[in-house]
mmCIF file of C-alpha atoms in Angstrom:
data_model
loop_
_atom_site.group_PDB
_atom_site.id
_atom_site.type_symbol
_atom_site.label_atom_id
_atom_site.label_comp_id
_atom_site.label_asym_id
_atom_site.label_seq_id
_atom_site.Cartn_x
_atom_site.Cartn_y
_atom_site.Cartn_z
ATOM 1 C CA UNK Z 19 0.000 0.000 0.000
ATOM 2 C CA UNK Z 20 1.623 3.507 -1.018
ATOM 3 C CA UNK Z 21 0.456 6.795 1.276
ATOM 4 C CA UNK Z 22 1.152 9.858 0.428
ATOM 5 C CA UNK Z 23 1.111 12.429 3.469
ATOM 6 C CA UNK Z 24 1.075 15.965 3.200
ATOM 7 C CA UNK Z 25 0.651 18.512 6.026
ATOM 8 C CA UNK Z 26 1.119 22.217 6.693
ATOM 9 C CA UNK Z 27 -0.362 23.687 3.392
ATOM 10 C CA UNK Z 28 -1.596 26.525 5.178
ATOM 11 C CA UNK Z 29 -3.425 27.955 2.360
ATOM 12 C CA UNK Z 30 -4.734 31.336 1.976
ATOM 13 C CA UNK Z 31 -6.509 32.467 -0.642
ATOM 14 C CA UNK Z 32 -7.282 35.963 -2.860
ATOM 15 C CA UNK Z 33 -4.013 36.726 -3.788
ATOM 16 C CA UNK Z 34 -3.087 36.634 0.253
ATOM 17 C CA UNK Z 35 0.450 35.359 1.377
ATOM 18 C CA UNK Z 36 1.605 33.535 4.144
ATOM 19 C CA UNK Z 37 4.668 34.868 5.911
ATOM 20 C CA UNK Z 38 6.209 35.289 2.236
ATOM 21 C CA UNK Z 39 5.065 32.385 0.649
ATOM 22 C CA UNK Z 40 2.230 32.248 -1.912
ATOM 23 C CA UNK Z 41 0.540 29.187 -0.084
ATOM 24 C CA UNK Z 42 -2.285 28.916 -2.441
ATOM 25 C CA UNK Z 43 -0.233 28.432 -5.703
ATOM 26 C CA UNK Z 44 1.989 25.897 -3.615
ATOM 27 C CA UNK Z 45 -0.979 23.644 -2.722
ATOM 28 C CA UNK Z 46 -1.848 23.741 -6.857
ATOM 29 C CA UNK Z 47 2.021 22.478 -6.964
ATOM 30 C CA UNK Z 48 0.944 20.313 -4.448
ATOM 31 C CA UNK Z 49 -1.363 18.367 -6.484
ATOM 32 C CA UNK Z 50 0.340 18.097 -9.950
ATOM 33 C CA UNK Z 51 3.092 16.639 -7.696
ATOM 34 C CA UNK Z 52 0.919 13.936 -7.155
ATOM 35 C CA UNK Z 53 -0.934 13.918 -10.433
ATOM 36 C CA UNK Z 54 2.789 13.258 -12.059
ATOM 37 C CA UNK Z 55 3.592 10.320 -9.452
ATOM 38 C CA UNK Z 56 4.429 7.098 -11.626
ATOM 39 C CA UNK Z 57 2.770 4.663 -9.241
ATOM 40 C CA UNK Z 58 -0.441 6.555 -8.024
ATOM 41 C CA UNK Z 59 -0.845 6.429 -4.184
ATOM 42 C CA UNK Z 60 -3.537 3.953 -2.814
ATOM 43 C CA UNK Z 61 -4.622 6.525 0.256
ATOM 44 C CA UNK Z 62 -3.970 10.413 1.156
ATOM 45 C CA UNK Z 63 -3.204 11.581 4.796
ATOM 46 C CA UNK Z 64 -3.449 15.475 5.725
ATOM 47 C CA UNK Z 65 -1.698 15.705 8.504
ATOM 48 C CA UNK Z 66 -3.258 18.966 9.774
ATOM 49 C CA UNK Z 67 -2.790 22.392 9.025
ATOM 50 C CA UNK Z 68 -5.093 22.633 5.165
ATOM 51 C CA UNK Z 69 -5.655 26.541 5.921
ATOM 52 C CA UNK Z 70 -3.998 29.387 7.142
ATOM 53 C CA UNK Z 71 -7.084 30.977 8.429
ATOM 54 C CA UNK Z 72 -9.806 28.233 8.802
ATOM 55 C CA UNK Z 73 -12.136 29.913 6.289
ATOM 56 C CA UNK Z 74 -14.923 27.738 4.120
ATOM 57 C CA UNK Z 75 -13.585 29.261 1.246
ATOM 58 C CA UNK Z 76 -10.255 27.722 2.210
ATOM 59 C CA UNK Z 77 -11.505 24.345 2.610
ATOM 60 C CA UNK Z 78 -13.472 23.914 -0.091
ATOM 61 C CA UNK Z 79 -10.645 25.261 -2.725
ATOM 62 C CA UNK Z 80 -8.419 22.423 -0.584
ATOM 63 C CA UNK Z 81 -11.249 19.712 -0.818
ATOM 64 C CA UNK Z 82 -11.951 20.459 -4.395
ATOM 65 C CA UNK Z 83 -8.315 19.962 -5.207
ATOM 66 C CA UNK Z 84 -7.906 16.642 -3.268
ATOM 67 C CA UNK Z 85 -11.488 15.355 -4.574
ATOM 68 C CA UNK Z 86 -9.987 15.541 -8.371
ATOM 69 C CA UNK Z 87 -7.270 13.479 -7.796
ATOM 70 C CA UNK Z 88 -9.612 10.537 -7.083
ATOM 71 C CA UNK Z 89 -7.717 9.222 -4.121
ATOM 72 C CA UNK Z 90 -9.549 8.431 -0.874
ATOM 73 C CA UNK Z 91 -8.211 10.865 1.856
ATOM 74 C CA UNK Z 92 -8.248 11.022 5.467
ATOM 75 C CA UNK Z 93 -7.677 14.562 7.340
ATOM 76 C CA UNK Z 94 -6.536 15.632 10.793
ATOM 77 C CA UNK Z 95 -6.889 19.075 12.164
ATOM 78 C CA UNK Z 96 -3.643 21.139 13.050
ATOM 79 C CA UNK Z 97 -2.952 24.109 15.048
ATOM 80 C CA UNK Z 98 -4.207 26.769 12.582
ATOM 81 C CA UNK Z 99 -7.492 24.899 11.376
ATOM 82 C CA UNK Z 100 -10.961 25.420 12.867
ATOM 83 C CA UNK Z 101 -13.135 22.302 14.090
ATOM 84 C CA UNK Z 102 -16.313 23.677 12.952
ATOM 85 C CA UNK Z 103 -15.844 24.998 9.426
ATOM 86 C CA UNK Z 104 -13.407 22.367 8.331
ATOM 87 C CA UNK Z 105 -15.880 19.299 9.393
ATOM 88 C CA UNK Z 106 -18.522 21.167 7.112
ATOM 89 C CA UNK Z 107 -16.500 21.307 4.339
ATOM 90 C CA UNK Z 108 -14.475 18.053 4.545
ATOM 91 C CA UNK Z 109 -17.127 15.443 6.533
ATOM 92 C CA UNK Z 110 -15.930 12.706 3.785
ATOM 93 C CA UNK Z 111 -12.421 12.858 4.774
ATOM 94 C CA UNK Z 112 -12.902 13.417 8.804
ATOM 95 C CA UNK Z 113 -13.884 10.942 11.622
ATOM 96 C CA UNK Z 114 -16.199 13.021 14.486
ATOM 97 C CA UNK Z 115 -16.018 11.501 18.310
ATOM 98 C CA UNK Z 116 -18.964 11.865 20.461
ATOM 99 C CA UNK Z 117 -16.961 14.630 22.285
ATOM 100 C CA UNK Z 118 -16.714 16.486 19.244
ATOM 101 C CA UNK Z 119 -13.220 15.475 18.392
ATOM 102 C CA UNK Z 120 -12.098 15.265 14.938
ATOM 103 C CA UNK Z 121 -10.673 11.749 15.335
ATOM 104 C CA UNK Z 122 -11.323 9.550 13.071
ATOM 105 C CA UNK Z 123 -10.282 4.934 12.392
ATOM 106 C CA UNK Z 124 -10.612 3.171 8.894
ATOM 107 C CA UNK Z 125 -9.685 -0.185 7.772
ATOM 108 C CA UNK Z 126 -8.003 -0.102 4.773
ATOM 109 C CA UNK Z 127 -7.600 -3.664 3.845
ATOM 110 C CA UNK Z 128 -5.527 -5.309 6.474
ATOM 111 C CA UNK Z 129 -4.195 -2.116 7.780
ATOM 112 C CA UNK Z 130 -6.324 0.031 10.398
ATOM 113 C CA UNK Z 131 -5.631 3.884 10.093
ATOM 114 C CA UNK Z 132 -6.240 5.863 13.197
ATOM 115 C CA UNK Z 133 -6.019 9.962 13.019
ATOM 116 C CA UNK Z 134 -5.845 11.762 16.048
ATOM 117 C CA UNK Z 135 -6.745 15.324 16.580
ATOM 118 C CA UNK Z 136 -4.189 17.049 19.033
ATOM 119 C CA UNK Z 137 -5.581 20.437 18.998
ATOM 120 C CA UNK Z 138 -6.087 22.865 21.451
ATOM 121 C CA UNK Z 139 -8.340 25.614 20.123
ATOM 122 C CA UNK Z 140 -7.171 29.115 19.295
ATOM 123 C CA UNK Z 141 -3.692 27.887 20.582
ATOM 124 C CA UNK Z 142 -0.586 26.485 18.951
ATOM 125 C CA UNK Z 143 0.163 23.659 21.223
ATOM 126 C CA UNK Z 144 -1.168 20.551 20.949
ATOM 127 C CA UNK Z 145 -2.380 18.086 23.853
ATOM 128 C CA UNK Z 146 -4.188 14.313 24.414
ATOM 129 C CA UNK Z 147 -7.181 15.314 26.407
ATOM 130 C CA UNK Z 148 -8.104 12.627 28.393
ATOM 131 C CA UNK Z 149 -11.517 12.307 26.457
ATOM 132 C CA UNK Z 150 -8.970 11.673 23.574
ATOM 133 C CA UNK Z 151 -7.228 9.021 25.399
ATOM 134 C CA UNK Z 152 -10.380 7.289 25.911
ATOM 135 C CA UNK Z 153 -11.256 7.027 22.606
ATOM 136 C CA UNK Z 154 -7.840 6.056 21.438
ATOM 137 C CA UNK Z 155 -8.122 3.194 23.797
ATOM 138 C CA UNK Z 156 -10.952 1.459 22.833
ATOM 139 C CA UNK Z 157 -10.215 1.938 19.121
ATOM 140 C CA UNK Z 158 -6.817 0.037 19.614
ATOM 141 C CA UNK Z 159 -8.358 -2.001 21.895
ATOM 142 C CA UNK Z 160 -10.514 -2.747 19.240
ATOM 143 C CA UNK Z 161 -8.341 -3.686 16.938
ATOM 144 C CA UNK Z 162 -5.911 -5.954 19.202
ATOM 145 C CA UNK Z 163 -3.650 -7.881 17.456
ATOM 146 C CA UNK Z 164 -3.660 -5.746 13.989
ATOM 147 C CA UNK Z 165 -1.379 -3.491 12.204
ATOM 148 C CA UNK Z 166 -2.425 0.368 13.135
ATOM 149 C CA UNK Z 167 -0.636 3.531 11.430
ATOM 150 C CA UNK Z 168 -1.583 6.826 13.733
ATOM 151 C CA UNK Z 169 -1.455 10.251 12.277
ATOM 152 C CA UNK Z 170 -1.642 13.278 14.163
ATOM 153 C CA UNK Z 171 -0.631 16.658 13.484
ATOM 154 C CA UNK Z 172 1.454 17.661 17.038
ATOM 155 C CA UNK Z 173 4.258 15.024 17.377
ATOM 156 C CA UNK Z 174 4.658 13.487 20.585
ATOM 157 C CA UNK Z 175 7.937 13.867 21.235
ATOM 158 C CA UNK Z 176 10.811 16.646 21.687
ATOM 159 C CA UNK Z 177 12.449 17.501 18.832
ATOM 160 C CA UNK Z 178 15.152 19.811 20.095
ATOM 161 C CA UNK Z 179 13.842 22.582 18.059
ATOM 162 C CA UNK Z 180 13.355 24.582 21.148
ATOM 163 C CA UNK Z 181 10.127 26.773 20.130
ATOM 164 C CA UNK Z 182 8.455 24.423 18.299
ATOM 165 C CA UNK Z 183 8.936 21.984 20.958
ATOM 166 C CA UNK Z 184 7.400 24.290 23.221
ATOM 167 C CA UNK Z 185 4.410 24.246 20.949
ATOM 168 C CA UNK Z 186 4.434 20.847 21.053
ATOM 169 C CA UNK Z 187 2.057 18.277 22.780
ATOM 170 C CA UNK Z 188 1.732 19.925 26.418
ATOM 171 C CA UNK Z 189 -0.364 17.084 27.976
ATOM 172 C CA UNK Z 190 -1.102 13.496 27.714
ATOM 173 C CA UNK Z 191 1.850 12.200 26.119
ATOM 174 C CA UNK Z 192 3.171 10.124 28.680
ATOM 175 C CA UNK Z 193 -0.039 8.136 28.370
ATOM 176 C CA UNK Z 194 -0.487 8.134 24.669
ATOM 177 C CA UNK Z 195 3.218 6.502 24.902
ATOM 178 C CA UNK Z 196 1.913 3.906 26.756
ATOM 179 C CA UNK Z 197 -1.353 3.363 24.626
ATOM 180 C CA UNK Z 198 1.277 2.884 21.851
ATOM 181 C CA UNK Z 199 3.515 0.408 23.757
ATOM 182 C CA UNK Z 200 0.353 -1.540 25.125
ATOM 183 C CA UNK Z 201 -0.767 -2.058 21.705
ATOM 184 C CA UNK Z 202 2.452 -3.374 20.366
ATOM 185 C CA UNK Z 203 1.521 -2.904 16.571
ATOM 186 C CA UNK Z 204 2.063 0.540 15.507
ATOM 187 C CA UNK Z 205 3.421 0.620 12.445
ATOM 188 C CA UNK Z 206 4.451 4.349 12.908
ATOM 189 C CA UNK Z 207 3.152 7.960 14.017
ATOM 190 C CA UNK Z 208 2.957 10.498 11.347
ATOM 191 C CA UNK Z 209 3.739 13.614 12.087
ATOM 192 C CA UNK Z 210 3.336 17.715 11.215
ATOM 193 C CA UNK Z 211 3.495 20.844 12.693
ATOM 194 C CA UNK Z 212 7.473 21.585 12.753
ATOM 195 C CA UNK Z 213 7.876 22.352 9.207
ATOM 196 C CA UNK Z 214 10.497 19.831 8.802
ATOM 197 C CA UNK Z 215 11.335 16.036 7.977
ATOM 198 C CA UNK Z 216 12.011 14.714 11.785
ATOM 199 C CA UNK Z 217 12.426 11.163 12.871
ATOM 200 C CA UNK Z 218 12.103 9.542 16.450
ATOM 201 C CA UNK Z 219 10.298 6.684 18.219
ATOM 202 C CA UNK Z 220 7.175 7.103 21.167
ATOM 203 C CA UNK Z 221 6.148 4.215 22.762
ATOM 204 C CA UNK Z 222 8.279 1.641 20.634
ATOM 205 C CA UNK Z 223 7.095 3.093 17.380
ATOM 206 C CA UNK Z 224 8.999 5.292 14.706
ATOM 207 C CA UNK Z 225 7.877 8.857 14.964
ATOM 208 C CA UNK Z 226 7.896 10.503 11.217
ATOM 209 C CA UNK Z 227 7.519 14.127 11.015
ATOM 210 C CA UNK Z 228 6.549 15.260 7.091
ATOM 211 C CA UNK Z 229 8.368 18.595 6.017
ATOM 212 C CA UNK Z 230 5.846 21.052 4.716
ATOM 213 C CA UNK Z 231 3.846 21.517 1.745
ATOM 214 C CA UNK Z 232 4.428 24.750 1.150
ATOM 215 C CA UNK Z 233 7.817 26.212 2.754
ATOM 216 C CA UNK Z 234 10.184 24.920 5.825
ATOM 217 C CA UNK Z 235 11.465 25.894 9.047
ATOM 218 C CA UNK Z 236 15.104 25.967 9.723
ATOM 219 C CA UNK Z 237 17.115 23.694 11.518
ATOM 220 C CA UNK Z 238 18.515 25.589 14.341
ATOM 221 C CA UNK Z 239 18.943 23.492 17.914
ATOM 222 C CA UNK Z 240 19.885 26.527 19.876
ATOM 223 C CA UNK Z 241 18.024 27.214 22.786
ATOM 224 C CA UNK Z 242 15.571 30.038 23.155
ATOM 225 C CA UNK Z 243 16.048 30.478 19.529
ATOM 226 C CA UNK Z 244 12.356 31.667 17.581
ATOM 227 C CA UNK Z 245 12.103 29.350 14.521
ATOM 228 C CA UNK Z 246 12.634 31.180 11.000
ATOM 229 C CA UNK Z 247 11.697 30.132 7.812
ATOM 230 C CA UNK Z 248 13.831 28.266 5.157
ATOM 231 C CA UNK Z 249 14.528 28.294 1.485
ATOM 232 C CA UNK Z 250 14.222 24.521 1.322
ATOM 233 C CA UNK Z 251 11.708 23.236 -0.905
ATOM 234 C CA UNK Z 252 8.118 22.061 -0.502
ATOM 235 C CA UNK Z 253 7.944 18.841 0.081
ATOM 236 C CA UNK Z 254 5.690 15.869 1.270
ATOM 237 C CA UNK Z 255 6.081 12.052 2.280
ATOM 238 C CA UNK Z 256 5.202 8.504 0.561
ATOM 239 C CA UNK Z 257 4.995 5.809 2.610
ATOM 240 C CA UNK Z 258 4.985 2.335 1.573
ATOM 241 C CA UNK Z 259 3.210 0.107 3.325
ATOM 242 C CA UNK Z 260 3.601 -3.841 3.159
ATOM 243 C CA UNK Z 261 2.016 -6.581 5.572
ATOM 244 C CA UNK Z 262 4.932 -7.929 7.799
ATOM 245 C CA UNK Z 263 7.288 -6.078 6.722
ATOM 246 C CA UNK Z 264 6.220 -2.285 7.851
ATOM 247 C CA UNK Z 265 6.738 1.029 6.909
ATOM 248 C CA UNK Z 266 9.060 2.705 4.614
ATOM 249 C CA UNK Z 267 8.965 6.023 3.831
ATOM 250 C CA UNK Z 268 10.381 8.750 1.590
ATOM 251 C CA UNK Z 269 10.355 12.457 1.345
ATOM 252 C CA UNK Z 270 9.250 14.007 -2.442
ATOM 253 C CA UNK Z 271 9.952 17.648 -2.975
ATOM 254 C CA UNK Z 272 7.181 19.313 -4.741
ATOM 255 C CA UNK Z 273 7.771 19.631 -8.701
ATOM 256 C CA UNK Z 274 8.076 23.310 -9.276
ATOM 257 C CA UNK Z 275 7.788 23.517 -13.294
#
C-alpha cells in the first residue's frame, strides 16, 4: 500500500500570502506533484494544518483539489485549522467523536488507520485530552492484534527545536506513549506541525515528522532560539506500506515547473 502524506499547506486564498510564501499556488504544486507520481498512491493523509485561516472558502478550494485526484483521503486538524468549518467542508475525509473530536479509524484492507486530533483551540500547542485518550483506547483495543498507522498533526515527542517543541504536545503524552507500547503494533506515528522532515520513536514506534507543503522551518537546535523560515523546498512524504514487513517512507519535494 503507497500513502502519500502531506501537512502544513496553510493555504490562503485571494491573492493573500503567508509569511512570504504564496501558499495557495503551492498547494496547486501540491497536487500536480501527485498527479505526475508514476505509481499513483492507494490513500492520502493530511496531517493537519489545510488553511492558514480556517475559512470555508479555504476548505473547499483544498477539498476540491484533493477530490480531483480521485484518491480516498483522510484529514486531521492542526494548530491553525478550525473544528467547525473544516468538518462542514471536509465530513468525507474526517472521523467526528462523540466529544466532538475530529478523530477519526478506517480499515483499509488489512491495515487500520487511526487519526488523532491534538488540537487545542485558538492555541498552537497541541495536547491528548483525556476524552482523547479514551477514545484512542478502545479503538486500539478494538483492533488488538492488527497493524495500526496513527497520524496526528502535534508530534509526541521533543524535537530539540526549542520553540516548536514548546508548541508541542503539552499534555497526555506520557499516556499516549503507553497506549502505543500496550498495543504493540504501531506501524508508525505520522507527524506535522514543525515544518520539517524529523524522525524519532514514542512508545516503541517510529515517529515521522513530514516537512511542509508549502515552505520549511530551519534547523537551528539553539536554545531560546524563535524558529525562521527556510529556502528549502516544498515537500511531502510517501509511505509504503507492506504486511509484515512495515513502513518505509520517503520524502518528495514538490515539482516546481
Amino acid at each position: 500500500m503507497l500513502i502519500a502524506q502531506i501537512t502544513d499547506s496553510h493555504v490562503l486564498l485571494g491573492s493573500r500570502i503567508a509569511a512570504r510564501f504564496d501558499t495557495a499556488a503551492a498547494f496547486q504544486r501540491l497536487l500536480e506533484s501527485l498527479r505526475r507520481q508514476e505509481k499513483k498512491p492507494d490513500l492520502i493523509l493530511f496531517s493537519g494544518d489545510l488553511g492558514e485561516d480556517a475559512t470555508p472558502q479555504e476548505y473547499a478550494f483544498v477539498g476540491a483539489g484533493l477530490r480531483g485526484l480521485e484518491i480516498p483521503v483522510l484529514a486531521v486538524p492542526g494548530n491553525h485549522d478550525a473544528r467547525e468549518p473544516l468538518w462542514e467542508a471536509l465530513p468525507d475525509m474526517l472521523g467526528r467523536t462523540d466529544a466532538g473530536h475530529l478523530c477519526v479509524a478506517r480499515d483499509i484492507g488489512p491495515l487500520v488507520v487511526v487519526g488523532l486530533d491534538t488540537i487545542v483551540p485558538s492555541a498552537a500547542h497541541g495536547e491528548i485530552c483525556p476524552a482523547r485518550l479514551a477514545w484512542l483506547r478502545e479503538t486500539l483495543k478494538s483492533h488488538a492484534g492488527r497493524d495500526v498507522l496513527i497520524f496526528q498533526h502535534h508530534p509526541p515527542i521533543d524535537t530539540g527545536l526549542d520553540h516548536l517543541d514548546s508548541m508541542g504536545i503539552l499534555s497526555g503524552r506520557e499516556e499516549f506513549a503507553g497506549l502505543v507500547a500496550e498495543h504493540g503494533r504501531v506501524a508508525a506515528i505520522l507527524c506535522g506541525h514543525v515544518h520539517r522532515s524529523v524522525h524519532g520513536t514514542c512508545g516503541g514506534a517510529p515517529v515521522r515528522v513530514s516537512p511542509s507543503a508549502s515552505h520549511q522551518f530551519a534547523f537551528d537546535l539553539r536554545k531560546g532560539e524563535p524558529y525562521r523560515f527556510s529556502d528549502e523546498p516544498a515537500q511531502f512524504s510517501m509511505h509504503l506500506w507492506r504486511e509484515g514487513r512495515g513502513l518505509v517512507s520517503h520524502v518528495v519535494p514538490v515539482a516546481t515547473g
